[in-house]
Coordinates of C-alpha atoms in Angstrom, one line a residue:
Chain A
M27 CA -30.3 -16.2 -8.8
T28 CA -29.4 -14.1 -5.3
H29 CA -31.1 -11.2 -4.7
F30 CA -27.3 -8.8 -4.7
S31 CA -27.3 -5.3 -4.8
E32 CA -23.6 -4.3 -5.1
S33 CA -23.0 -3.1 -9.0
P34 CA -22.3 -5.4 -11.6
I35 CA -19.5 -3.6 -13.5
I36 CA -17.8 -4.5 -9.4
V37 CA -19.0 -8.1 -9.2
V38 CA -18.6 -9.1 -12.7
V39 CA -14.9 -8.1 -13.3
G40 CA -13.8 -8.8 -10.3
R41 CA -14.5 -12.4 -10.5
L42 CA -13.3 -12.5 -13.9
I43 CA -9.8 -11.4 -13.2
A44 CA -9.8 -13.4 -9.6
P45 CA -8.8 -16.9 -10.6
F46 CA -5.4 -14.7 -13.2
I47 CA -4.4 -13.3 -9.8
Q48 CA -4.5 -16.8 -8.3
L49 CA -2.4 -17.9 -11.0
F50 CA -0.1 -14.3 -10.0
G51 CA 0.6 -15.8 -7.4
L52 CA 1.3 -19.2 -8.2
Y53 CA 3.3 -18.5 -10.4
V54 CA 5.6 -15.9 -8.3
I55 CA 5.6 -19.1 -5.5
F56 CA 6.5 -21.2 -8.2
H57 CA 9.5 -18.7 -9.4
G58 CA 11.6 -17.6 -7.0
H59 CA 13.9 -19.3 -7.6
Y60 CA 14.1 -17.0 -10.8
G61 CA 13.2 -13.8 -9.4
P62 CA 11.8 -11.2 -7.2
G63 CA 9.9 -13.5 -5.4
G64 CA 9.0 -16.4 -3.3
G65 CA 6.8 -17.5 -0.3
F66 CA 6.1 -14.7 1.0
Q67 CA 5.1 -12.1 -2.1
G68 CA 3.3 -14.7 -3.5
G69 CA 0.9 -15.9 -0.6
A70 CA 0.2 -12.1 -0.2
M71 CA -1.2 -12.1 -4.4
L72 CA -2.8 -15.3 -3.3
A73 CA -4.7 -13.7 -0.5
A74 CA -5.4 -10.7 -3.0
S75 CA -7.8 -12.7 -5.1
F76 CA -9.2 -14.0 -1.9
L77 CA -9.8 -10.5 -0.4
L78 CA -11.0 -9.2 -4.5
I79 CA -14.0 -11.8 -3.9
R80 CA -15.0 -11.2 -0.4
L81 CA -15.0 -7.7 -1.3
C82 CA -16.9 -8.1 -4.5
V83 CA -19.4 -10.0 -4.2
G84 CA -19.9 -10.3 0.3
E85 CA -18.6 -12.4 2.6
E86 CA -21.4 -14.5 2.8
A87 CA -21.1 -16.1 -0.7
S88 CA -17.2 -15.6 -0.8
Q89 CA -17.8 -19.1 1.3
M90 CA -18.0 -20.7 -1.7
H91 CA -14.9 -19.6 -3.2
F92 CA -12.5 -20.1 0.6
K93 CA -14.1 -20.6 4.3
R94 CA -13.8 -18.6 6.7
S95 CA -12.8 -21.0 9.0
L96 CA -10.7 -22.9 6.8
G97 CA -8.2 -19.4 7.8
A98 CA -6.2 -21.1 10.4
P99 CA -6.3 -25.0 9.8
V100 CA -4.5 -24.1 6.8
G101 CA -2.3 -21.0 7.9
I102 CA -1.3 -24.1 10.3
L103 CA -0.8 -27.1 7.3
G104 CA 1.8 -24.4 5.2
A105 CA 3.8 -24.3 9.0
A106 CA 3.6 -27.8 9.2
V107 CA 5.1 -27.7 6.0
F108 CA 7.9 -25.8 6.3
F109 CA 8.7 -26.4 10.0
G110 CA 8.6 -30.2 9.1
I111 CA 11.0 -30.2 6.0
G112 CA 13.3 -27.9 8.6
L113 CA 12.7 -31.0 11.3
V114 CA 13.2 -34.2 9.0
T115 CA 17.0 -32.7 8.2
M116 CA 17.8 -31.8 11.9
G117 CA 16.7 -35.3 12.3
A118 CA 18.8 -36.4 9.9
G119 CA 22.3 -35.0 11.7
G120 CA 22.4 -31.5 9.4
Y121 CA 20.8 -27.4 10.1
F122 CA 17.8 -27.0 10.1
L123 CA 16.6 -27.0 6.8
D124 CA 19.9 -28.4 5.3
Y125 CA 18.0 -29.9 1.8
S126 CA 20.8 -32.2 1.1
L127 CA 20.2 -33.4 3.7
L128 CA 16.4 -34.9 3.0
P129 CA 15.6 -39.0 3.3
F130 CA 15.6 -39.7 -0.1
E131 CA 18.0 -42.3 -0.9
D132 CA 18.7 -42.1 -5.1
V133 CA 18.8 -38.2 -5.6
S134 CA 21.1 -36.1 -6.4
A135 CA 21.9 -33.1 -3.7
S136 CA 21.4 -30.8 -5.9
K137 CA 18.1 -31.7 -6.8
L138 CA 17.2 -32.2 -3.5
R139 CA 17.8 -28.8 -2.8
F140 CA 15.5 -27.6 -5.9
F141 CA 12.6 -28.9 -4.8
G142 CA 13.1 -28.5 -0.7
I143 CA 13.4 -24.7 -1.5
L144 CA 10.4 -24.8 -3.7
V145 CA 8.8 -27.5 -0.9
V146 CA 9.0 -24.5 1.3
E147 CA 8.2 -22.0 -0.6
I148 CA 4.7 -24.2 -1.7
G149 CA 4.2 -24.1 2.6
I150 CA 5.0 -21.2 3.3
G151 CA 3.0 -19.5 0.9
I152 CA 0.2 -21.2 1.9
A153 CA 1.0 -19.9 5.1
V154 CA 1.0 -16.5 3.9
A155 CA -2.0 -16.6 2.2
A156 CA -4.7 -17.9 4.8
T157 CA -3.1 -16.4 7.6
L158 CA -3.9 -13.2 5.5
V159 CA -6.9 -14.2 5.0
A160 CA -8.1 -15.3 8.2
I161 CA -6.3 -11.3 9.7
F162 CA -9.1 -10.0 7.1
D163 CA -12.3 -12.1 8.3
E164 CA -11.4 -11.2 11.8
L165 CA -10.3 -7.4 11.3
M166 CA -14.3 -7.3 9.3
G167 CA -15.9 -9.7 12.5
G168 CA -19.3 -10.6 10.7
A169 CA -20.6 -6.9 10.4
D170 CA -19.9 -6.8 6.5
N171 CA -23.6 -8.3 5.2
G172 CA -22.2 -7.2 1.3
Chain B
M16 CA 17.0 5.9 -27.0
Q17 CA 19.1 5.5 -22.9
D18 CA 18.9 9.2 -22.2
V19 CA 15.5 9.5 -24.2
L20 CA 14.1 7.2 -21.8
I21 CA 15.7 8.6 -18.5
Y22 CA 13.9 11.7 -19.4
I23 CA 11.2 10.3 -19.3
T24 CA 11.7 8.5 -16.7
N25 CA 12.8 11.5 -15.2
L26 CA 9.6 13.8 -16.6
L27 CA 7.0 10.7 -14.8
A28 CA 9.4 11.4 -11.4
V29 CA 7.9 14.7 -11.1
I30 CA 4.9 13.9 -12.5
I31 CA 3.7 11.8 -9.9
I32 CA 4.3 14.6 -6.9
I33 CA 1.5 16.9 -8.2
P34 CA -1.5 14.7 -7.2
F35 CA -0.1 14.9 -3.9
Y36 CA -1.5 18.6 -3.7
R37 CA -5.3 16.2 -3.7
V38 CA -3.6 13.1 -1.4
L39 CA -3.4 16.5 0.9
K40 CA -6.3 19.5 0.5
G41 CA -8.8 17.0 0.3
P42 CA -11.5 18.3 0.6
T43 CA -13.3 15.1 0.6
V44 CA -12.0 12.1 1.3
F45 CA -13.0 10.3 -2.2
D46 CA -10.3 13.4 -2.7
R47 CA -7.7 11.7 -1.2
V48 CA -7.8 8.3 -2.0
L49 CA -8.0 9.0 -6.4
G50 CA -5.3 10.7 -5.2
V51 CA -3.9 8.1 -4.4
G52 CA -5.3 6.0 -6.7
A53 CA -3.5 8.3 -9.7
I54 CA -0.3 8.2 -8.1
G55 CA -0.3 4.4 -8.2
T56 CA -1.2 3.8 -11.8
K57 CA 1.6 6.2 -12.2
T58 CA 4.2 4.4 -10.4
L59 CA 3.8 1.7 -12.3
V60 CA 4.8 2.8 -15.5
L61 CA 7.6 4.1 -13.5
I62 CA 8.6 0.8 -12.6
C63 CA 8.5 -0.2 -15.7
L64 CA 10.7 2.8 -17.6
V65 CA 13.4 1.7 -14.9
G66 CA 13.3 -2.2 -15.7
F67 CA 14.4 -0.5 -18.4
I68 CA 17.2 1.7 -18.2
Y69 CA 18.8 -0.8 -16.0
G70 CA 17.6 -4.2 -18.8
R71 CA 16.1 -6.8 -16.6
L72 CA 12.4 -5.9 -17.2
E73 CA 11.1 -9.9 -16.6
M74 CA 12.0 -8.7 -13.4
F75 CA 10.6 -5.9 -12.8
I76 CA 7.4 -5.9 -14.8
D77 CA 6.5 -8.7 -12.1
I78 CA 7.0 -6.3 -10.1
A79 CA 4.6 -4.2 -11.9
L80 CA 2.4 -5.9 -12.1
A81 CA 2.0 -7.4 -7.9
Y82 CA 1.9 -3.7 -8.2
A83 CA -1.3 -3.3 -10.7
V84 CA -2.9 -5.7 -8.0
L85 CA -2.6 -4.0 -4.5
N86 CA -3.4 -0.7 -6.2
F87 CA -6.9 -1.6 -7.6
I88 CA -7.3 -4.0 -4.3
S89 CA -6.5 -1.4 -2.2
V90 CA -9.1 1.4 -3.8
L91 CA -11.6 -1.0 -4.6
A92 CA -10.9 -2.0 -0.7
I93 CA -11.6 1.6 0.9
A94 CA -14.5 1.7 -1.9
K95 CA -16.0 -0.1 0.3
Y96 CA -14.8 0.7 3.9
F97 CA -17.1 4.1 3.2
K98 CA -19.4 2.6 1.7
S99 CA -20.7 0.3 4.6
Y100 CA -19.7 3.2 7.1
R101 CA -22.9 5.2 6.2
K102 CA -24.9 2.1 7.0
G103 CA -23.1 1.3 10.1
A104 CA -23.3 4.8 11.7
Chain C
M19 CA 18.1 5.2 -33.9
G20 CA 15.4 3.5 -36.5
M21 CA 12.1 3.8 -37.2
S22 CA 10.3 1.7 -34.4
D23 CA 12.2 3.8 -32.5
M24 CA 11.8 7.3 -33.1
I25 CA 7.6 5.7 -32.8
A26 CA 8.4 4.1 -29.5
V27 CA 10.0 7.2 -28.9
L28 CA 6.4 9.0 -29.9
M29 CA 4.1 7.2 -27.9
I30 CA 6.5 7.4 -24.4
L31 CA 6.1 11.1 -25.2
G32 CA 2.2 10.9 -25.7
G33 CA 2.2 8.8 -23.8
A34 CA 3.6 11.0 -20.5
F35 CA 1.3 13.8 -21.8
F36 CA -1.4 12.1 -21.1
L37 CA -0.5 10.9 -18.0
L38 CA 0.7 14.7 -17.0
V39 CA -3.1 15.8 -18.5
A40 CA -4.1 13.7 -15.8
S41 CA -2.3 15.1 -13.4
I42 CA -3.1 18.2 -13.5
G43 CA -6.5 17.9 -14.0
I44 CA -6.8 16.2 -10.6
V45 CA -5.9 18.8 -9.5
R46 CA -6.8 22.1 -11.2
F47 CA -11.4 20.0 -11.6
P48 CA -14.0 22.6 -9.8
D49 CA -14.8 18.5 -7.5
F50 CA -14.9 14.9 -6.9
Y51 CA -16.8 13.3 -10.0
T52 CA -14.6 15.8 -12.7
R53 CA -11.7 14.9 -11.3
L54 CA -13.2 10.8 -12.1
H55 CA -12.8 12.5 -15.2
A56 CA -9.1 12.8 -15.2
M57 CA -9.1 9.8 -13.6
G58 CA -10.9 7.0 -16.2
K59 CA -9.6 8.8 -19.6
G60 CA -6.5 10.0 -19.5
D61 CA -4.6 8.1 -16.6
T62 CA -5.9 5.1 -18.6
L63 CA -4.6 6.4 -22.5
G64 CA -1.2 7.8 -20.8
I65 CA -0.5 4.0 -19.6
I66 CA -1.5 2.7 -22.4
L67 CA 0.6 4.7 -24.9
I68 CA 3.7 3.6 -22.3
L69 CA 3.0 0.7 -22.0
L70 CA 2.4 -0.1 -26.0
G71 CA 5.7 2.5 -26.2
L72 CA 7.4 0.1 -24.5
C73 CA 6.7 -2.8 -26.4
V74 CA 7.0 -0.8 -30.0
Y75 CA 10.5 -0.4 -28.5
E76 CA 11.2 -4.5 -27.2
G77 CA 10.1 -5.9 -30.4
F78 CA 8.5 -9.4 -30.6
T79 CA 10.0 -10.8 -27.5
L80 CA 8.1 -12.9 -24.3
N81 CA 8.8 -9.1 -22.2
S82 CA 6.4 -7.1 -24.9
A83 CA 4.0 -10.5 -24.2
K84 CA 4.4 -9.8 -20.0
L85 CA 3.7 -5.4 -21.2
L86 CA 0.7 -6.3 -22.4
I87 CA -0.5 -8.4 -20.4
A88 CA 0.4 -4.9 -18.3
L89 CA -1.8 -3.2 -20.1
V90 CA -4.8 -5.7 -20.3
F91 CA -4.7 -5.4 -16.5
V92 CA -4.9 -1.7 -16.4
G93 CA -7.3 -1.1 -18.9
L94 CA -9.8 -3.8 -17.8
T95 CA -9.6 -2.1 -13.5
N96 CA -8.5 1.1 -14.4
P97 CA -12.1 2.3 -15.4
V98 CA -13.9 0.1 -12.6
A99 CA -11.7 1.4 -10.1
T100 CA -13.0 4.6 -11.0
H101 CA -16.5 3.6 -11.3
A102 CA -16.6 1.7 -7.5
L103 CA -15.7 5.3 -5.8
A104 CA -18.0 6.9 -7.7
R105 CA -20.8 4.4 -6.7
A106 CA -19.4 4.7 -2.9
A107 CA -18.7 8.7 -3.2
L108 CA -23.1 8.4 -4.0
R109 CA -23.8 6.7 -2.1
Y110 CA -22.7 8.2 0.7
G111 CA -24.4 11.2 -0.2
L112 CA -21.4 13.1 -1.9
K113 CA -23.6 16.0 -4.4
P114 CA -21.5 16.8 -7.4
L115 CA -21.5 21.0 -8.7
L116 CA -23.7 20.7 -11.9
K117 CA -23.9 23.0 -14.1
L118 CA -27.0 25.3 -12.3
D119 CA -25.1 24.7 -9.0
Q120 CA -22.4 27.1 -10.9
E121 CA -24.5 29.2 -12.0
E122 CA -25.5 30.1 -8.8
K123 CA -22.0 30.6 -7.6
K124 CA -22.8 28.2 -4.7
P125 CA -20.3 25.6 -3.5
S126 CA -22.1 22.7 -3.1
T127 CA -20.8 21.2 0.0
T128 CA -23.5 20.3 2.0
S129 CA -22.7 19.3 6.0
K130 CA -22.1 15.7 4.7
S131 CA -19.5 16.9 2.8
D132 CA -18.1 19.3 6.5
A133 CA -18.5 15.9 7.9
L134 CA -15.9 14.6 5.6
E135 CA -14.0 17.2 5.5
T136 CA -10.6 15.8 8.6
Chain D
M19 CA -38.6 -3.1 -15.1
T20 CA -41.5 -2.1 -17.0
D21 CA -40.1 -3.6 -20.0
S22 CA -38.9 -5.8 -19.2
P23 CA -36.0 -7.4 -20.0
G24 CA -37.7 -11.6 -19.1
T25 CA -38.4 -11.6 -23.5
T26 CA -34.7 -10.8 -24.3
I27 CA -32.8 -13.6 -22.6
K28 CA -35.2 -16.7 -23.3
K29 CA -32.6 -16.5 -26.1
F30 CA -30.0 -17.0 -24.0
E31 CA -31.3 -19.4 -21.7
Q32 CA -30.0 -23.2 -23.0
R33 CA -27.0 -23.5 -22.5
E34 CA -25.5 -26.0 -25.2
H35 CA -21.1 -26.0 -24.0
P36 CA -21.9 -25.7 -20.5
W37 CA -18.2 -26.6 -20.7
R38 CA -17.2 -24.1 -22.6
G39 CA -17.2 -21.2 -20.0
V40 CA -14.8 -23.5 -18.2
A41 CA -12.4 -25.6 -20.7
M42 CA -11.9 -20.8 -22.1
Q43 CA -10.6 -19.5 -18.7
G44 CA -8.8 -22.8 -18.6
F45 CA -7.0 -21.9 -21.8
A46 CA -5.9 -18.4 -20.7
L47 CA -4.9 -19.3 -17.7
M48 CA -2.8 -21.5 -19.6
C49 CA -1.9 -19.1 -21.2
L50 CA -0.6 -16.5 -19.0
W51 CA 1.5 -19.1 -16.5
L52 CA 3.4 -19.9 -20.2
V53 CA 3.8 -15.8 -21.4
L54 CA 5.1 -15.4 -17.3
S55 CA 7.0 -17.8 -16.5
G56 CA 9.1 -17.9 -19.5
H57 CA 10.1 -21.3 -19.4
F58 CA 9.2 -24.1 -22.1
D59 CA 11.0 -27.0 -20.2
F60 CA 8.6 -29.5 -18.7
F61 CA 8.8 -29.4 -15.1
H62 CA 8.0 -26.0 -15.9
I63 CA 4.0 -26.6 -18.1
T64 CA 3.8 -29.6 -15.4
T65 CA 3.7 -28.1 -12.8
G66 CA 2.0 -24.6 -14.8
A67 CA -0.6 -27.3 -15.9
I68 CA -1.1 -28.2 -12.0
C69 CA -1.6 -24.9 -10.9
V70 CA -4.2 -24.6 -13.7
G71 CA -6.4 -27.0 -12.5
I72 CA -5.7 -26.0 -8.6
V73 CA -7.4 -23.0 -9.9
L74 CA -9.6 -23.8 -11.9
L75 CA -11.5 -26.0 -9.1
L76 CA -11.4 -22.9 -6.3
N77 CA -13.0 -20.5 -8.9
A78 CA -15.6 -24.1 -9.5
R79 CA -17.5 -23.1 -7.3
I80 CA -18.0 -19.0 -7.1
S81 CA -17.9 -18.6 -10.8
S82 CA -20.6 -20.9 -11.1
V83 CA -23.0 -19.6 -9.1
Q84 CA -25.0 -16.8 -10.8
F85 CA -25.0 -13.3 -8.8
F86 CA -28.0 -11.4 -11.5
Q87 CA -30.0 -13.5 -13.9
G88 CA -27.6 -15.2 -17.1
D89 CA -24.3 -13.6 -16.0
V90 CA -22.0 -16.5 -15.6
S91 CA -22.9 -17.9 -19.4
E92 CA -23.7 -15.4 -21.1
W93 CA -19.7 -14.6 -22.0
E94 CA -19.9 -18.0 -24.7
H95 CA -21.8 -15.8 -26.8
L96 CA -19.2 -12.8 -28.0
R97 CA -19.1 -12.8 -31.0
F98 CA -15.4 -12.8 -32.0
E99 CA -16.0 -11.2 -35.0
H100 CA -17.6 -8.4 -33.9
L101 CA -15.3 -7.4 -31.5
L102 CA -12.3 -7.4 -34.3
R103 CA -14.3 -4.3 -34.9
F104 CA -15.6 -3.4 -31.1
L105 CA -11.8 -2.9 -30.8
P106 CA -10.7 0.3 -33.2
W107 CA -13.8 2.0 -32.5
L108 CA -13.0 2.1 -28.9
A109 CA -9.5 2.7 -28.8
W110 CA -10.2 6.1 -31.0
E111 CA -13.4 6.5 -28.5
I112 CA -10.3 6.5 -26.0
V113 CA -8.1 8.9 -28.0
E114 CA -11.2 11.4 -28.0
G115 CA -12.1 11.4 -25.4
S116 CA -8.7 11.9 -23.5
I117 CA -8.1 15.0 -26.0
Q118 CA -11.1 15.7 -24.9
V119 CA -10.3 16.2 -21.5
A120 CA -6.9 17.1 -21.9
S121 CA -8.7 20.3 -24.2
A122 CA -10.7 20.8 -21.0
V123 CA -8.2 20.4 -18.5
L124 CA -5.8 22.5 -19.7
H125 CA -8.6 25.4 -21.3
P126 CA -7.4 28.5 -19.0
K127 CA -11.5 29.2 -18.5
M128 CA -12.3 25.4 -18.3
P129 CA -14.9 25.0 -20.3
I130 CA -17.2 22.6 -18.4
E131 CA -21.0 22.2 -17.3
P132 CA -21.6 19.6 -16.2
A133 CA -24.8 17.1 -16.0
V134 CA -25.9 14.0 -14.2
I135 CA -28.0 12.3 -17.2
R136 CA -30.2 9.3 -15.7
F137 CA -31.5 7.1 -18.2
R138 CA -32.4 3.0 -19.3
V139 CA -30.6 0.2 -21.7
K140 CA -32.3 -2.4 -23.1
L141 CA -29.2 -4.4 -23.1
P142 CA -31.0 -8.0 -21.4
I143 CA -27.5 -9.7 -21.0
V144 CA -25.2 -8.2 -17.1
G145 CA -22.5 -8.9 -19.6
A146 CA -22.6 -6.3 -22.5
R147 CA -23.6 -3.8 -19.5
V148 CA -20.5 -4.5 -17.1
L149 CA -18.9 -3.5 -20.5
F150 CA -21.5 -0.6 -21.2
G151 CA -20.8 1.2 -18.4
N152 CA -17.1 1.0 -18.4
V153 CA -16.9 1.6 -22.5
I154 CA -18.6 5.1 -21.0
T155 CA -15.7 5.6 -18.4
L156 CA -13.5 5.1 -21.2
T157 CA -15.5 7.5 -23.6
P158 CA -15.7 11.7 -24.2
G159 CA -16.9 12.8 -21.1
T160 CA -18.5 10.5 -18.6
V161 CA -18.2 8.5 -15.6
T162 CA -20.9 5.3 -15.3
L163 CA -22.4 6.1 -11.5
S164 CA -24.1 3.8 -10.6
I165 CA -26.3 0.9 -12.4
T166 CA -29.0 -0.9 -11.1
E167 CA -30.6 -3.5 -13.1
D168 CA -31.4 -1.3 -16.5
E169 CA -31.2 2.3 -14.7
F170 CA -27.8 4.3 -15.6
L171 CA -26.1 6.6 -13.7
I172 CA -24.1 9.3 -15.5
H173 CA -22.0 12.1 -14.9
A174 CA -21.3 14.3 -17.6
L175 CA -19.2 16.8 -18.0
R176 CA -21.1 18.0 -21.0
R177 CA -24.4 17.9 -21.9
K178 CA -23.2 17.0 -25.9
S179 CA -21.0 14.5 -24.7
A180 CA -22.9 12.3 -23.8
S181 CA -25.1 12.4 -27.4
T182 CA -23.7 8.9 -28.5
I183 CA -25.5 6.5 -25.5
I184 CA -28.4 9.6 -26.0
D185 CA -28.8 8.8 -29.7
G186 CA -28.3 4.7 -29.2
T187 CA -25.1 4.4 -30.9
M188 CA -22.5 3.1 -28.7
P189 CA -25.3 1.0 -26.6
R190 CA -25.3 -0.2 -30.0
W191 CA -22.3 -1.4 -30.7
I192 CA -21.6 -2.8 -27.1
A193 CA -25.3 -5.0 -28.6
Q194 CA -24.1 -6.7 -31.8
L195 CA -20.5 -8.4 -30.1
F196 CA -24.3 -10.4 -28.3
Y197 CA -26.5 -10.3 -31.4
D198 CA -27.9 -8.3 -34.0
E199 CA -30.3 -5.7 -32.3
D200 CA -32.5 -2.6 -34.2
E201 CA -34.4 -2.1 -32.2
Q202 CA -34.6 2.0 -30.5
L203 CA -31.9 1.3 -27.1
V204 CA -32.0 4.1 -24.8
T205 CA -35.2 5.3 -23.9
S206 CA -36.5 7.1 -20.0
V207 CA -33.9 9.8 -20.6
E208 CA -33.3 12.9 -18.0
I209 CA -30.8 15.0 -17.1
I210 CA -29.9 16.9 -14.5
E211 CA -28.7 19.9 -14.6
S212 CA -28.9 21.0 -10.6
S213 CA -27.4 18.9 -7.5
K214 CA -31.3 19.6 -6.1
E215 CA -33.0 17.0 -8.7
M216 CA -31.6 15.0 -7.4

């Protein structure tokens, strides 16, 4: 038990609903085909849940949730997924992000397109979430101590 | 039924304007934030009603949920900012 | 128009009424802490009633389950947001206008809340 | 901390099923996914299960940390059969509270006599205090201003509107959600009616 000055209402409810917001963000990423949404919006919702935890329990305790130092590397990883798939399709002789040219032999073009878009959306989502959290951390600059 | 919903949506669009008085007039920053929060929660309902009228509720309800989440977090963030502002000053 | 439609319209109208009252309250109440009452109660009940009315109109479908999720979310977070604002204002040093202050007919604007005016 | 809540906390120190909270959270998350998704084929359910796993892993550490004594394990003590009786009462209280605010707003003279009330309440569970704070905000005429330990500071539109809190009926409703309680729950009530006394 750590000594803590924040109101229990905010801490308890914030930690209670943060997982649900994360799941909602993942849902938006995975269902970009059917409705509004996709990588960017889902990533923003994911970032919102991380920021909620940071606001509720303070900078120090939220390191257990999403580390400050993870922001930039995970953002780069997400961008790398996006560009990796794009460059692979270019290497196979097509345009950037021409999903039907992904190098899997026995999969139909429409399936390739579906999963290609999905993986790219996930990459964008991770990149957006991590970058937004990194921007928030950079803006707070360690000035906030809970 | 559709007509009734359209009338209520128009009514809500008028209701949303009223808290703007608080946002513009103040007198304190917290009054302004309160007004913004009140407008946000009403917007959530308005989005749902518009989705109903267009018959695409499953799409608009996602937008409304995202809006509710962002509204809640923004109010918390502003409250947090003014709490720590005094500590620093 | 069936029975359930009538109930739905009545609930939506009731919700709109409470939203209207909350809006007027936010404008009319004399100080910040009393305005919180309008936000914490009137708004919450108004939204809950309108979403429930839409649920009744929609019937037993997946969409009404989604509406229920939105309802639970708003019902849970609106009081928390109200409390967060109240706590922030209290910590900032914003003094509430209480009964005896009203009787003295003095404005309770302290130097702190003057500094807040922008 | 005069009437130390330590004695009552002992009731909940043993956690027979530490996994129960995680299982409940996972179940709730899976339900949310199924409702949101609306596609019940193999692919979407599998992705849902994977996403729920990711979310549970991400939140495993933060939700096992205790920021207040016993705030992690206590939701397992919620008694659902009491919740069914509690919710209609809460719904009625919300409606009553809104009608009171509406009558105060629409009355031309606006009959309010705001007061700040400070009191201690004996609810040893943090979850109960959180619920109590939210219920205070939703019920007639009162808004929670701050909670420190077991001391509540509330703002009331009228002195009368806080009467159900002071005489202990409302805290008893909350306490009964978690355990049977027959003692006097609210102590050292202090009513402040002038902002100079704050």
